[in-house]
GROMACS .gro file of C-alpha atoms in nm:
model
  131
    1MET     CA    1  13.950  20.443  24.538
    2ARG     CA    2  13.798  20.698  24.780
    3VAL     CA    3  13.425  20.715  24.824
    4SER     CA    4  13.308  21.068  24.871
    5LEU     CA    5  13.074  21.162  25.152
    6LEU     CA    6  12.824  21.283  24.897
    7ARG     CA    7  12.795  20.939  24.742
    8MET     CA    8  12.769  20.772  25.080
    9ALA     CA    9  12.490  21.003  25.198
   10GLU     CA   10  12.141  20.859  25.191
   11ALA     CA   11  11.810  21.011  25.284
   12THR     CA   12  11.672  20.871  25.609
   13ALA     CA   13  11.371  20.934  25.826
   14ALA     CA   14  11.581  20.923  26.144
   15GLY     CA   15  11.511  21.213  26.376
   16SER     CA   16  11.212  21.316  26.172
   17SER     CA   17  10.852  21.289  26.279
   18LYS     CA   18  10.741  21.238  25.919
   19PRO     CA   19  10.871  20.959  25.698
   20LEU     CA   20  11.022  21.063  25.369
   21ARG     CA   21  10.780  21.066  25.080
   22PRO     CA   22  10.826  21.130  24.711
   23ALA     CA   23  10.826  21.489  24.598
   24PRO     CA   24  10.486  21.611  24.479
   25LEU     CA   25  10.418  21.624  24.108
   26ALA     CA   26  10.525  21.958  23.963
   27LEU     CA   27  10.229  22.102  23.777
   28LEU     CA   28  10.277  22.235  23.429
   29PRO     CA   29  10.129  22.576  23.351
   30PRO     CA   30   9.803  22.558  23.151
   31ILE     CA   31   9.936  22.644  22.804
   32PRO     CA   32  10.232  22.400  22.803
   33LEU     CA   33  10.002  22.130  22.946
   34TYR     CA   34   9.741  22.201  22.677
   35ARG     CA   35  10.006  22.175  22.404
   36ARG     CA   36  10.148  21.856  22.558
   37ILE     CA   37   9.805  21.692  22.556
   38LEU     CA   38   9.738  21.785  22.192
   39ARG     CA   39  10.087  21.662  22.094
   40THR     CA   40  10.028  21.334  22.276
   41HIS     CA   41   9.694  21.293  22.099
   42ARG     CA   42   9.875  21.339  21.768
   43LYS     CA   43  10.129  21.070  21.854
   44LYS     CA   44   9.917  20.812  22.036
   45LEU     CA   45   9.559  20.822  21.905
   46ASP     CA   46   9.408  20.721  21.573
   47ARG     CA   47   9.246  20.992  21.363
   48GLN     CA   48   8.887  20.958  21.490
   49MET     CA   49   8.984  20.939  21.856
   50ARG     CA   50   9.226  21.227  21.812
   51LEU     CA   51   8.955  21.452  21.666
   52LEU     CA   52   8.719  21.364  21.949
   53GLY     CA   53   8.990  21.408  22.214
   54ASP     CA   54   9.116  21.738  22.073
   55GLU     CA   55   8.765  21.879  22.060
   56TYR     CA   56   8.700  21.776  22.420
   57VAL     CA   57   9.032  21.911  22.551
   58LYS     CA   58   8.983  22.244  22.374
   59ALA     CA   59   8.631  22.279  22.515
   60GLU     CA   60   8.741  22.193  22.869
   61PHE     CA   61   9.035  22.434  22.870
   62ARG     CA   62   8.814  22.705  22.719
   63ASN     CA   63   8.545  22.648  22.985
   64HIS     CA   64   8.800  22.667  23.267
   65ARG     CA   65   8.983  22.973  23.137
   66ASP     CA   66   8.810  23.214  23.377
   67VAL     CA   67   8.814  22.998  23.692
   68ASP     CA   68   8.951  23.193  23.990
   69ASN     CA   69   8.937  22.932  24.267
   70PRO     CA   70   9.293  22.799  24.318
   71VAL     CA   71   9.165  22.462  24.443
   72HIS     CA   72   8.969  22.410  24.121
   73ILE     CA   73   9.263  22.522  23.909
   74ILE     CA   74   9.505  22.283  24.083
   75GLY     CA   75   9.257  21.995  24.059
   76PHE     CA   76   9.193  22.066  23.691
   77LEU     CA   77   9.564  22.085  23.602
   78THR     CA   78   9.651  21.780  23.813
   79GLU     CA   79   9.391  21.559  23.647
   80TRP     CA   80   9.486  21.671  23.296
   81GLN     CA   81   9.855  21.618  23.370
   82MET     CA   82   9.785  21.266  23.498
   83TYR     CA   83   9.581  21.204  23.181
   84ALA     CA   84   9.875  21.315  22.964
   85GLN     CA   85  10.115  21.090  23.156
   86GLN     CA   86   9.886  20.790  23.122
   87LEU     CA   87   9.842  20.852  22.751
   88GLU     CA   88  10.217  20.885  22.699
   89GLY     CA   89  10.281  20.563  22.890
   90ASP     CA   90  10.019  20.352  22.709
   91THR     CA   91   9.871  20.240  23.043
   92TRP     CA   92   9.529  20.380  22.965
   93ARG     CA   93   9.387  20.126  22.720
   94GLY     CA   94   9.117  19.915  22.881
   95GLU     CA   95   9.167  20.079  23.218
   96LYS     CA   96   8.861  20.129  23.437
   97MET     CA   97   8.785  20.460  23.604
   98ASP     CA   98   8.846  20.497  23.975
   99PRO     CA   99   8.507  20.464  24.153
  100GLY     CA  100   8.616  20.734  24.399
  101LYS     CA  101   8.649  20.984  24.116
  102ILE     CA  102   8.308  20.890  23.980
  103ASP     CA  103   8.152  20.944  24.325
  104LYS     CA  104   8.300  21.295  24.340
  105MET     CA  105   8.161  21.400  24.001
  106SER     CA  106   7.872  21.642  23.972
  107ASP     CA  107   7.559  21.555  23.775
  108GLN     CA  108   7.685  21.771  23.488
  109GLN     CA  109   8.018  21.588  23.481
  110LEU     CA  110   7.842  21.251  23.487
  111GLY     CA  111   7.630  21.368  23.194
  112GLN     CA  112   7.944  21.467  23.001
  113LEU     CA  113   8.102  21.131  23.079
  114TYR     CA  114   7.791  20.950  22.957
  115GLU     CA  115   7.787  21.153  22.633
  116LEU     CA  116   8.154  21.075  22.578
  117MET     CA  117   8.090  20.704  22.634
  118GLN     CA  118   7.799  20.709  22.387
  119THR     CA  119   8.011  20.887  22.123
  120ILE     CA  120   8.293  20.635  22.160
  121ARG     CA  121   8.054  20.339  22.136
  122LYS     CA  122   7.887  20.490  21.830
  123GLN     CA  123   8.225  20.529  21.658
  124GLU     CA  124   8.323  20.172  21.747
  125LEU     CA  125   7.998  20.041  21.599
  126GLU     CA  126   8.052  20.242  21.281
  127GLU     CA  127   8.408  20.109  21.247
  128ASN     CA  128   8.303  19.748  21.304
  129ASP     CA  129   7.994  19.767  21.081
  130PRO     CA  130   8.078  19.610  20.741
  131GLU     CA  131   7.876  19.831  20.505
   0.00000   0.00000   0.00000
């Protein structure tokens, strides 16, 4: 059996000043990403969390609709795409936030995060409260 040159070829860093690294994540355009997130919410979250998540996603995408700065757009899409991938992979439950991301947040973003945390805790208390 002959082995073709194509099958024998392997990527190497020889002769290169930079080592090989994985290809960067291809960003989805905003509308397909938005639909993917809502679809993932439908499949992975219970009803209450889905309603909360859908409302938040819709508000965030609406608020960022008129952003012109490409750096902000790329950062926004990258974070939402990583969120969708985590949700699809079930690696998000019980996971703690990266302290580096928290340090980079503005006061407004920290306020939003705090409100989200309070809403989730309130819902958990209501669900666990035997009325």
